[in-house]
PDB file of C-alpha atoms in Angstrom:
ATOM      1  CA  MET A   1     -28.920  -4.682   6.875  1.00  0.00           C
ATOM      2  CA  SER A   2     -25.835  -6.521   5.763  1.00  0.00           C
ATOM      3  CA  PHE A   3     -22.783  -5.544   3.683  1.00  0.00           C
ATOM      4  CA  PRO A   4     -20.625  -7.502   1.281  1.00  0.00           C
ATOM      5  CA  ILE A   5     -17.312  -8.127   2.558  1.00  0.00           C
ATOM      6  CA  TYR A   6     -14.080  -9.574   0.380  1.00  0.00           C
ATOM      7  CA  GLN A   7     -10.463 -10.550   1.573  1.00  0.00           C
ATOM      8  CA  ILE A   8      -8.214 -10.307  -1.117  1.00  0.00           C
ATOM      9  CA  ASP A   9      -4.352 -10.539  -1.335  1.00  0.00           C
ATOM     10  CA  ALA A  10      -2.823  -7.813  -3.749  1.00  0.00           C
ATOM     11  CA  PHE A  11       0.580  -7.433  -5.277  1.00  0.00           C
ATOM     12  CA  THR A  12       0.767 -11.182  -5.942  1.00  0.00           C
ATOM     13  CA  ASN A  13      -0.639 -13.781  -8.143  1.00  0.00           C
ATOM     14  CA  ARG A  14      -1.489 -17.011  -5.364  1.00  0.00           C
ATOM     15  CA  VAL A  15      -3.203 -16.819  -1.834  1.00  0.00           C
ATOM     16  CA  PHE A  16      -0.987 -16.304   1.146  1.00  0.00           C
ATOM     17  CA  GLY A  17       0.758 -13.885  -0.451  1.00  0.00           C
ATOM     18  CA  GLY A  18       1.136 -10.496  -0.879  1.00  0.00           C
ATOM     19  CA  ASN A  19      -0.920  -8.339   1.022  1.00  0.00           C
ATOM     20  CA  PRO A  20      -4.313  -8.940   2.217  1.00  0.00           C
ATOM     21  CA  ALA A  21      -7.123  -6.458   2.355  1.00  0.00           C
ATOM     22  CA  ALA A  22     -10.694  -6.615   3.495  1.00  0.00           C
ATOM     23  CA  VAL A  23     -13.415  -4.400   0.878  1.00  0.00           C
ATOM     24  CA  VAL A  24     -16.681  -3.670   2.325  1.00  0.00           C
ATOM     25  CA  ILE A  25     -18.825  -2.490  -0.137  1.00  0.00           C
ATOM     26  CA  LEU A  26     -21.576  -0.049   1.068  1.00  0.00           C
ATOM     27  CA  ASP A  27     -25.141   2.578  -0.032  1.00  0.00           C
ATOM     28  CA  GLU A  28     -23.838   5.165   1.960  1.00  0.00           C
ATOM     29  CA  TRP A  29     -21.152   5.731   5.007  1.00  0.00           C
ATOM     30  CA  LEU A  30     -21.887   4.685   8.197  1.00  0.00           C
ATOM     31  CA  GLU A  31     -20.261   6.600  11.453  1.00  0.00           C
ATOM     32  CA  ASP A  32     -16.984   6.292  11.802  1.00  0.00           C
ATOM     33  CA  GLU A  33     -16.892   4.852  14.616  1.00  0.00           C
ATOM     34  CA  THR A  34     -18.901   2.055  13.168  1.00  0.00           C
ATOM     35  CA  LEU A  35     -16.120   1.675  10.311  1.00  0.00           C
ATOM     36  CA  GLN A  36     -12.568   1.887  12.892  1.00  0.00           C
ATOM     37  CA  ALA A  37     -14.938  -0.964  14.707  1.00  0.00           C
ATOM     38  CA  ILE A  38     -15.473  -3.198  11.643  1.00  0.00           C
ATOM     39  CA  ALA A  39     -11.942  -2.053  10.542  1.00  0.00           C
ATOM     40  CA  ALA A  40     -10.518  -3.178  14.410  1.00  0.00           C
ATOM     41  CA  GLU A  41     -12.781  -6.513  13.906  1.00  0.00           C
ATOM     42  CA  ASN A  42     -11.138  -7.891  10.612  1.00  0.00           C
ATOM     43  CA  ASN A  43      -8.186  -6.820  12.086  1.00  0.00           C
ATOM     44  CA  LEU A  44      -6.130  -6.589   8.701  1.00  0.00           C
ATOM     45  CA  ALA A  45      -3.740  -3.807   7.573  1.00  0.00           C
ATOM     46  CA  GLU A  46      -6.286  -2.015   6.047  1.00  0.00           C
ATOM     47  CA  THR A  47     -10.302  -2.083   5.041  1.00  0.00           C
ATOM     48  CA  ALA A  48     -10.990   0.196   2.604  1.00  0.00           C
ATOM     49  CA  PHE A  49     -14.702   1.060   2.851  1.00  0.00           C
ATOM     50  CA  VAL A  50     -16.322   1.606  -1.065  1.00  0.00           C
ATOM     51  CA  ILE A  51     -19.544   3.140  -2.404  1.00  0.00           C
ATOM     52  CA  PRO A  52     -19.724   2.353  -5.585  1.00  0.00           C
ATOM     53  CA  GLY A  53     -20.409   4.866  -8.895  1.00  0.00           C
ATOM     54  CA  ALA A  54     -21.004   4.423 -12.450  1.00  0.00           C
ATOM     55  CA  LYS A  55     -18.663   7.411 -12.771  1.00  0.00           C
ATOM     56  CA  CYS A  56     -16.498   7.909  -9.336  1.00  0.00           C
ATOM     57  CA  SER A  57     -16.475   5.782  -6.689  1.00  0.00           C
ATOM     58  CA  GLU A  58     -16.153   6.749  -3.037  1.00  0.00           C
ATOM     59  CA  LEU A  59     -13.374   5.170  -1.190  1.00  0.00           C
ATOM     60  CA  ARG A  60     -11.955   5.045   2.447  1.00  0.00           C
ATOM     61  CA  TRP A  61      -9.166   3.057   3.881  1.00  0.00           C
ATOM     62  CA  PHE A  62      -9.140   2.051   8.035  1.00  0.00           C
ATOM     63  CA  THR A  63      -5.970   0.266   9.980  1.00  0.00           C
ATOM     64  CA  PRO A  64      -7.156  -1.128  13.124  1.00  0.00           C
ATOM     65  CA  VAL A  65      -6.825   1.509  14.908  1.00  0.00           C
ATOM     66  CA  VAL A  66      -6.445   4.677  12.374  1.00  0.00           C
ATOM     67  CA  GLU A  67      -8.064   6.013   9.334  1.00  0.00           C
ATOM     68  CA  VAL A  68      -5.585   6.839   6.348  1.00  0.00           C
ATOM     69  CA  GLU A  69      -5.400   9.043   3.670  1.00  0.00           C
ATOM     70  CA  LEU A  70      -3.451   6.714   1.112  1.00  0.00           C
ATOM     71  CA  CYS A  71      -3.075   2.899   0.927  1.00  0.00           C
ATOM     72  CA  GLY A  72      -2.599   1.253  -2.251  1.00  0.00           C
ATOM     73  CA  HIS A  73      -2.849  -2.350  -1.629  1.00  0.00           C
ATOM     74  CA  ALA A  74      -6.406  -1.896  -0.444  1.00  0.00           C
ATOM     75  CA  THR A  75      -7.260   0.481  -3.624  1.00  0.00           C
ATOM     76  CA  LEU A  76      -6.107  -2.490  -5.460  1.00  0.00           C
ATOM     77  CA  ALA A  77      -8.403  -4.817  -3.582  1.00  0.00           C
ATOM     78  CA  ALA A  78     -10.877  -2.958  -4.026  1.00  0.00           C
ATOM     79  CA  ALA A  79     -10.692  -2.104  -7.678  1.00  0.00           C
ATOM     80  CA  TYR A  80     -10.660  -5.798  -8.280  1.00  0.00           C
ATOM     81  CA  VAL A  81     -13.649  -5.941  -6.202  1.00  0.00           C
ATOM     82  CA  LEU A  82     -15.439  -3.374  -8.208  1.00  0.00           C
ATOM     83  CA  PHE A  83     -13.767  -4.815 -11.466  1.00  0.00           C
ATOM     84  CA  GLN A  84     -15.562  -8.170 -10.714  1.00  0.00           C
ATOM     85  CA  GLU A  85     -18.869  -7.490  -9.298  1.00  0.00           C
ATOM     86  CA  TYR A  86     -19.898  -3.965 -11.023  1.00  0.00           C
ATOM     87  CA  PHE A  87     -18.511  -3.122 -13.869  1.00  0.00           C
ATOM     88  CA  ARG A  88     -17.114  -5.853 -15.622  1.00  0.00           C
ATOM     89  CA  ALA A  89     -17.251  -3.844 -19.160  1.00  0.00           C
ATOM     90  CA  GLU A  90     -14.838  -1.520 -18.088  1.00  0.00           C
ATOM     91  CA  SER A  91     -11.025  -1.217 -18.206  1.00  0.00           C
ATOM     92  CA  HIS A  92     -10.571   2.107 -15.939  1.00  0.00           C
ATOM     93  CA  LEU A  93     -11.946   3.088 -12.428  1.00  0.00           C
ATOM     94  CA  ARG A  94     -12.212   6.376 -10.944  1.00  0.00           C
ATOM     95  CA  PHE A  95     -12.255   6.921  -6.687  1.00  0.00           C
ATOM     96  CA  GLU A  96     -13.035   9.907  -4.552  1.00  0.00           C
ATOM     97  CA  THR A  97     -10.520   9.775  -1.833  1.00  0.00           C
ATOM     98  CA  LYS A  98      -8.878  11.818   0.936  1.00  0.00           C
ATOM     99  CA  SER A  99      -5.670  12.203  -1.381  1.00  0.00           C
ATOM    100  CA  GLY A 100      -7.850  13.209  -4.234  1.00  0.00           C
ATOM    101  CA  CYS A 101      -9.411  11.672  -7.853  1.00  0.00           C
ATOM    102  CA  LEU A 102      -7.353   8.301  -7.910  1.00  0.00           C
ATOM    103  CA  ALA A 103      -7.493   5.728 -11.088  1.00  0.00           C
ATOM    104  CA  VAL A 104      -7.244   1.898 -11.728  1.00  0.00           C
ATOM    105  CA  SER A 105      -6.831   0.589 -14.714  1.00  0.00           C
ATOM    106  CA  ARG A 106      -6.566  -3.166 -15.916  1.00  0.00           C
ATOM    107  CA  LYS A 107      -4.259  -4.605 -18.258  1.00  0.00           C
ATOM    108  CA  GLU A 108      -5.138  -8.606 -18.873  1.00  0.00           C
ATOM    109  CA  ASN A 109      -4.128  -9.879 -15.171  1.00  0.00           C
ATOM    110  CA  PHE A 110      -2.518  -6.744 -13.475  1.00  0.00           C
ATOM    111  CA  LEU A 111      -4.035  -3.478 -12.295  1.00  0.00           C
ATOM    112  CA  PHE A 112      -2.140  -0.321 -11.911  1.00  0.00           C
ATOM    113  CA  LEU A 113      -2.753   2.054  -9.602  1.00  0.00           C
ATOM    114  CA  ASP A 114      -2.152   5.868 -10.462  1.00  0.00           C
ATOM    115  CA  PHE A 115      -1.005   7.652  -7.644  1.00  0.00           C
ATOM    116  CA  PRO A 116       0.693  11.109  -6.383  1.00  0.00           C
ATOM    117  CA  SER A 117       4.471  10.863  -6.707  1.00  0.00           C
ATOM    118  CA  ARG A 118       5.870  12.268  -2.971  1.00  0.00           C
ATOM    119  CA  PRO A 119       9.496  12.535  -3.014  1.00  0.00           C
ATOM    120  CA  GLY A 120      11.487  12.700   0.319  1.00  0.00           C
ATOM    121  CA  LYS A 121      13.107  15.316   1.026  1.00  0.00           C
ATOM    122  CA  ALA A 122      17.177  14.699   2.776  1.00  0.00           C
ATOM    123  CA  VAL A 123      17.266  14.933   6.411  1.00  0.00           C
ATOM    124  CA  SER A 124      20.099  14.356   8.390  1.00  0.00           C
ATOM    125  CA  VAL A 125      21.520  11.389   9.448  1.00  0.00           C
ATOM    126  CA  ASP A 126      21.971  11.464  13.529  1.00  0.00           C
ATOM    127  CA  ASP A 127      22.496   9.100  16.320  1.00  0.00           C
ATOM    128  CA  SER A 128      19.269   9.545  17.541  1.00  0.00           C
ATOM    129  CA  LEU A 129      18.464   8.052  13.724  1.00  0.00           C
ATOM    130  CA  ILE A 130      21.335   5.155  13.537  1.00  0.00           C
ATOM    131  CA  GLU A 131      20.255   4.531  17.410  1.00  0.00           C
ATOM    132  CA  VAL A 132      16.287   3.549  16.210  1.00  0.00           C
ATOM    133  CA  LEU A 133      17.519   1.772  13.315  1.00  0.00           C
ATOM    134  CA  GLY A 134      20.603   0.042  14.843  1.00  0.00           C
ATOM    135  CA  THR A 135      22.666   0.646  11.740  1.00  0.00           C
ATOM    136  CA  ALA A 136      23.818   3.469   9.736  1.00  0.00           C
ATOM    137  CA  PRO A 137      22.264   3.957   6.903  1.00  0.00           C
ATOM    138  CA  GLU A 138      23.650   5.826   3.464  1.00  0.00           C
ATOM    139  CA  SER A 139      20.991   8.742   3.288  1.00  0.00           C
ATOM    140  CA  ALA A 140      17.811   9.370   4.896  1.00  0.00           C
ATOM    141  CA  PHE A 141      14.814  11.150   3.539  1.00  0.00           C
ATOM    142  CA  LEU A 142      11.148  12.532   4.762  1.00  0.00           C
ATOM    143  CA  ALA A 143       7.919  12.329   2.792  1.00  0.00           C
ATOM    144  CA  ARG A 144       4.404  11.221   4.771  1.00  0.00           C
ATOM    145  CA  ASP A 145       7.002   8.508   5.876  1.00  0.00           C
ATOM    146  CA  LEU A 146      10.689   8.040   7.021  1.00  0.00           C
ATOM    147  CA  MET A 147      12.666   6.857   4.422  1.00  0.00           C
ATOM    148  CA  VAL A 148      16.223   5.177   4.833  1.00  0.00           C
ATOM    149  CA  VAL A 149      18.750   4.108   2.552  1.00  0.00           C
ATOM    150  CA  LEU A 150      20.345   0.811   3.340  1.00  0.00           C
ATOM    151  CA  GLU A 151      23.822  -0.563   1.711  1.00  0.00           C
ATOM    152  CA  SER A 152      22.477  -3.661   0.120  1.00  0.00           C
ATOM    153  CA  GLU A 153      19.276  -6.262   0.159  1.00  0.00           C
ATOM    154  CA  ALA A 154      20.644  -8.350   2.426  1.00  0.00           C
ATOM    155  CA  GLN A 155      20.691  -5.624   5.360  1.00  0.00           C
ATOM    156  CA  VAL A 156      17.112  -5.047   4.506  1.00  0.00           C
ATOM    157  CA  ARG A 157      16.315  -8.850   4.818  1.00  0.00           C
ATOM    158  CA  SER A 158      18.367  -8.913   8.281  1.00  0.00           C
ATOM    159  CA  PHE A 159      17.047  -5.638  10.129  1.00  0.00           C
ATOM    160  CA  SER A 160      15.274  -6.269  13.010  1.00  0.00           C
ATOM    161  CA  PRO A 161      12.602  -3.711  13.821  1.00  0.00           C
ATOM    162  CA  ASN A 162      12.308  -2.159  17.141  1.00  0.00           C
ATOM    163  CA  TYR A 163       8.531  -0.859  17.079  1.00  0.00           C
ATOM    164  CA  HIS A 164       8.727   1.330  20.067  1.00  0.00           C
ATOM    165  CA  ALA A 165      11.713   3.404  18.599  1.00  0.00           C
ATOM    166  CA  ILE A 166      10.423   3.484  15.350  1.00  0.00           C
ATOM    167  CA  GLN A 167       6.669   4.873  16.895  1.00  0.00           C
ATOM    168  CA  GLY A 168       9.014   7.478  18.353  1.00  0.00           C
ATOM    169  CA  LEU A 169       9.409   8.899  14.921  1.00  0.00           C
ATOM    170  CA  ASP A 170       8.313  12.166  14.227  1.00  0.00           C
ATOM    171  CA  ALA A 171       6.681  10.208  10.711  1.00  0.00           C
ATOM    172  CA  PHE A 172       3.787   8.117   9.693  1.00  0.00           C
ATOM    173  CA  ALA A 173       5.947   5.300   9.201  1.00  0.00           C
ATOM    174  CA  LEU A 174       9.261   3.727   8.567  1.00  0.00           C
ATOM    175  CA  ILE A 175      10.446   2.583   5.352  1.00  0.00           C
ATOM    176  CA  ILE A 176      14.013   0.847   4.640  1.00  0.00           C
ATOM    177  CA  THR A 177      14.945  -0.005   1.108  1.00  0.00           C
ATOM    178  CA  ALA A 178      18.212  -0.678  -0.845  1.00  0.00           C
ATOM    179  CA  ARG A 179      19.180  -1.929  -4.014  1.00  0.00           C
ATOM    180  CA  GLY A 180      17.910  -5.343  -5.365  1.00  0.00           C
ATOM    181  CA  ASP A 181      20.084  -8.344  -5.850  1.00  0.00           C
ATOM    182  CA  GLU A 182      17.509  -9.320  -9.070  1.00  0.00           C
ATOM    183  CA  VAL A 183      14.805  -6.602  -9.017  1.00  0.00           C
ATOM    184  CA  ASP A 184      15.495  -2.803  -9.122  1.00  0.00           C
ATOM    185  CA  PHE A 185      14.876  -1.658  -5.472  1.00  0.00           C
ATOM    186  CA  VAL A 186      13.952  -3.843  -2.205  1.00  0.00           C
ATOM    187  CA  SER A 187      12.033  -2.503   1.092  1.00  0.00           C
ATOM    188  CA  ARG A 188      10.296  -3.064   3.843  1.00  0.00           C
ATOM    189  CA  PHE A 189       7.448  -0.727   5.817  1.00  0.00           C
ATOM    190  CA  PHE A 190       6.830  -0.509   9.477  1.00  0.00           C
ATOM    191  CA  ALA A 191       4.208   1.498  10.950  1.00  0.00           C
ATOM    192  CA  PRO A 192       3.260   0.262  14.620  1.00  0.00           C
ATOM    193  CA  GLY A 193       1.771   3.737  15.324  1.00  0.00           C
ATOM    194  CA  ALA A 194      -0.945   2.680  12.835  1.00  0.00           C
ATOM    195  CA  GLY A 195      -1.600  -0.365  14.069  1.00  0.00           C
ATOM    196  CA  VAL A 196       0.842  -1.822  11.329  1.00  0.00           C
ATOM    197  CA  PRO A 197       4.131  -3.270  13.053  1.00  0.00           C
ATOM    198  CA  GLU A 198       5.336  -4.844   9.446  1.00  0.00           C
ATOM    199  CA  ASP A 199       3.030  -4.371   6.266  1.00  0.00           C
ATOM    200  CA  PRO A 200       3.504  -7.127   3.948  1.00  0.00           C
ATOM    201  CA  VAL A 201       3.173  -4.846   0.554  1.00  0.00           C
ATOM    202  CA  THR A 202       3.033  -1.194   0.825  1.00  0.00           C
ATOM    203  CA  GLY A 203       1.524   0.755  -2.271  1.00  0.00           C
ATOM    204  CA  SER A 204       1.638   3.966  -0.766  1.00  0.00           C
ATOM    205  CA  ALA A 205       5.154   3.658   0.467  1.00  0.00           C
ATOM    206  CA  HIS A 206       5.975   3.585  -3.188  1.00  0.00           C
ATOM    207  CA  CYS A 207       5.231   7.046  -3.914  1.00  0.00           C
ATOM    208  CA  THR A 208       8.181   7.873  -2.513  1.00  0.00           C
ATOM    209  CA  LEU A 209      10.415   5.146  -3.590  1.00  0.00           C
ATOM    210  CA  ILE A 210       9.363   5.376  -7.149  1.00  0.00           C
ATOM    211  CA  PRO A 211      11.096   8.816  -7.818  1.00  0.00           C
ATOM    212  CA  TYR A 212      14.218   7.879  -5.304  1.00  0.00           C
ATOM    213  CA  TRP A 213      15.167   4.841  -7.490  1.00  0.00           C
ATOM    214  CA  ALA A 214      14.193   6.151 -11.163  1.00  0.00           C
ATOM    215  CA  ASP A 215      16.256   9.126 -10.169  1.00  0.00           C
ATOM    216  CA  ARG A 216      19.287   7.012  -8.965  1.00  0.00           C
ATOM    217  CA  LEU A 217      19.317   4.829 -11.412  1.00  0.00           C
ATOM    218  CA  GLY A 218      18.464   6.766 -14.008  1.00  0.00           C
ATOM    219  CA  LYS A 219      15.432   4.784 -15.466  1.00  0.00           C
ATOM    220  CA  THR A 220      11.515   5.350 -15.107  1.00  0.00           C
ATOM    221  CA  ASP A 221       9.839   1.502 -15.369  1.00  0.00           C
ATOM    222  CA  LEU A 222      11.537  -0.265 -11.950  1.00  0.00           C
ATOM    223  CA  VAL A 223      10.441  -3.367 -10.741  1.00  0.00           C
ATOM    224  CA  ALA A 224      10.312  -3.230  -6.556  1.00  0.00           C
ATOM    225  CA  ARG A 225       9.782  -6.505  -4.460  1.00  0.00           C
ATOM    226  CA  GLN A 226       8.905  -5.869  -0.526  1.00  0.00           C
ATOM    227  CA  LEU A 227      10.832  -8.081   1.577  1.00  0.00           C
ATOM    228  CA  SER A 228       7.929  -9.330   3.816  1.00  0.00           C
ATOM    229  CA  SER A 229       7.427 -12.976   5.458  1.00  0.00           C
ATOM    230  CA  ARG A 230       4.608 -12.682   2.891  1.00  0.00           C
ATOM    231  CA  GLY A 231       6.061 -10.843  -0.064  1.00  0.00           C
ATOM    232  CA  GLY A 232       5.264  -9.042  -2.965  1.00  0.00           C
ATOM    233  CA  GLU A 233       6.219  -7.599  -6.054  1.00  0.00           C
ATOM    234  CA  LEU A 234       5.601  -4.266  -8.058  1.00  0.00           C
ATOM    235  CA  SER A 235       5.505  -2.715 -11.316  1.00  0.00           C
ATOM    236  CA  CYS A 236       6.378   0.511 -10.791  1.00  0.00           C
ATOM    237  CA  GLU A 237       6.735   3.731 -13.318  1.00  0.00           C
ATOM    238  CA  LEU A 238       7.169   7.102 -12.736  1.00  0.00           C
ATOM    239  CA  HIS A 239       5.108   9.869 -14.952  1.00  0.00           C
ATOM    240  CA  GLY A 240       6.202  13.379 -13.630  1.00  0.00           C
ATOM    241  CA  ASP A 241       4.527  13.844 -10.463  1.00  0.00           C
ATOM    242  CA  ARG A 242       2.383  10.714 -10.795  1.00  0.00           C
ATOM    243  CA  VAL A 243       3.357   6.872 -10.354  1.00  0.00           C
ATOM    244  CA  LEU A 244       2.053   4.181 -11.842  1.00  0.00           C
ATOM    245  CA  ILE A 245       2.231   0.880  -9.509  1.00  0.00           C
ATOM    246  CA  GLY A 246       0.794  -2.397 -10.341  1.00  0.00           C
ATOM    247  CA  GLY A 247       0.338  -5.878  -9.271  1.00  0.00           C
ATOM    248  CA  GLU A 248      -1.604  -8.932  -9.615  1.00  0.00           C
ATOM    249  CA  VAL A 249      -4.456 -10.196  -7.158  1.00  0.00           C
ATOM    250  CA  VAL A 250      -6.349 -13.087  -5.804  1.00  0.00           C
ATOM    251  CA  GLU A 251      -9.371 -13.614  -4.124  1.00  0.00           C
ATOM    252  CA  TYR A 252      -8.922 -15.535  -0.797  1.00  0.00           C
ATOM    253  CA  MET A 253     -12.569 -15.109   0.489  1.00  0.00           C
ATOM    254  CA  ARG A 254     -16.216 -13.553   0.498  1.00  0.00           C
ATOM    255  CA  GLY A 255     -19.133 -13.017   2.488  1.00  0.00           C
ATOM    256  CA  LYS A 256     -21.158 -10.623   4.222  1.00  0.00           C
ATOM    257  CA  ILE A 257     -21.320  -8.203   7.705  1.00  0.00           C
ATOM    258  CA  LEU A 258     -24.473  -9.134   9.207  1.00  0.00           C
TER     259      LEU A 258
END
C-alpha cells in the first residue's frame, strides 16, 4: 500500500514561512506505532493523519515523539489538502478528533479554524518559575500550557529558552506573550517534552492567548504574530467559548509513502 503525503506551510503566504506540517491521507487507521514512526520520520512539529469523509473526516496529530490532542497548524494544513484534492466545491469542513468535532471554513485565501476557547487560570509567579524563565513575568496562567505575560514585544523576541528547565514545568508547553508593537499581541511557544523545542506558529496556543488578550484589550477581533525564526500571522476572533483562528496556507511538497 502507498499513502499520499503533503507538506504544507501554515499561517503564511510564502513558502519557507509559517509552520510546516505533513498531511498523510489514509483509508483506515494504521497501528499507532506505525503512525508514530511516520511522524518521527517526517521530523516536523506535527504530522496530521486524515481519513476523508463527506460529512466528517477523521483526524489525528503526532509530533515526532507523541500523539497530541489538539493542533492548529496541522489542522489548517489538513483542511487545505481536503479542500484542494477532495472537496473542491465545499466551503466548510468538519473533523472528528480527540478534542471533539472541529470545523474549518475558507474565505478567499484564508482558512479559519473553529476551536474551543481554553482560558488559563491565574497561577503564582514564584522563584522557581522566575528561575526557569530567567526573568520575572507580569503574570502567569495555566491551561494545557503555561502562559506567561512579559512586559514588551522586545522581551518576547530576545527570550532565550532553557529547554531542560522548560521540560520540567508541570504543563504541556510554555507560551510567552506580550502586547505587540504593530499587532495586538505576540507570542512564542516551546514544547521540548513533546519533541518540539520551539514551534514556529502554534494554532492551539491561541485557544489560551485569544481569551486573555480579548479581555485585556477589550476587543474580540485581534491580529497576532508568532515571533519564531520562520514567523507567522494569525487572524483571531473570540466567540464565547469558541475561538476562530485564521491564516493563509502554502503547499511546499507532495509525494507518496511507499
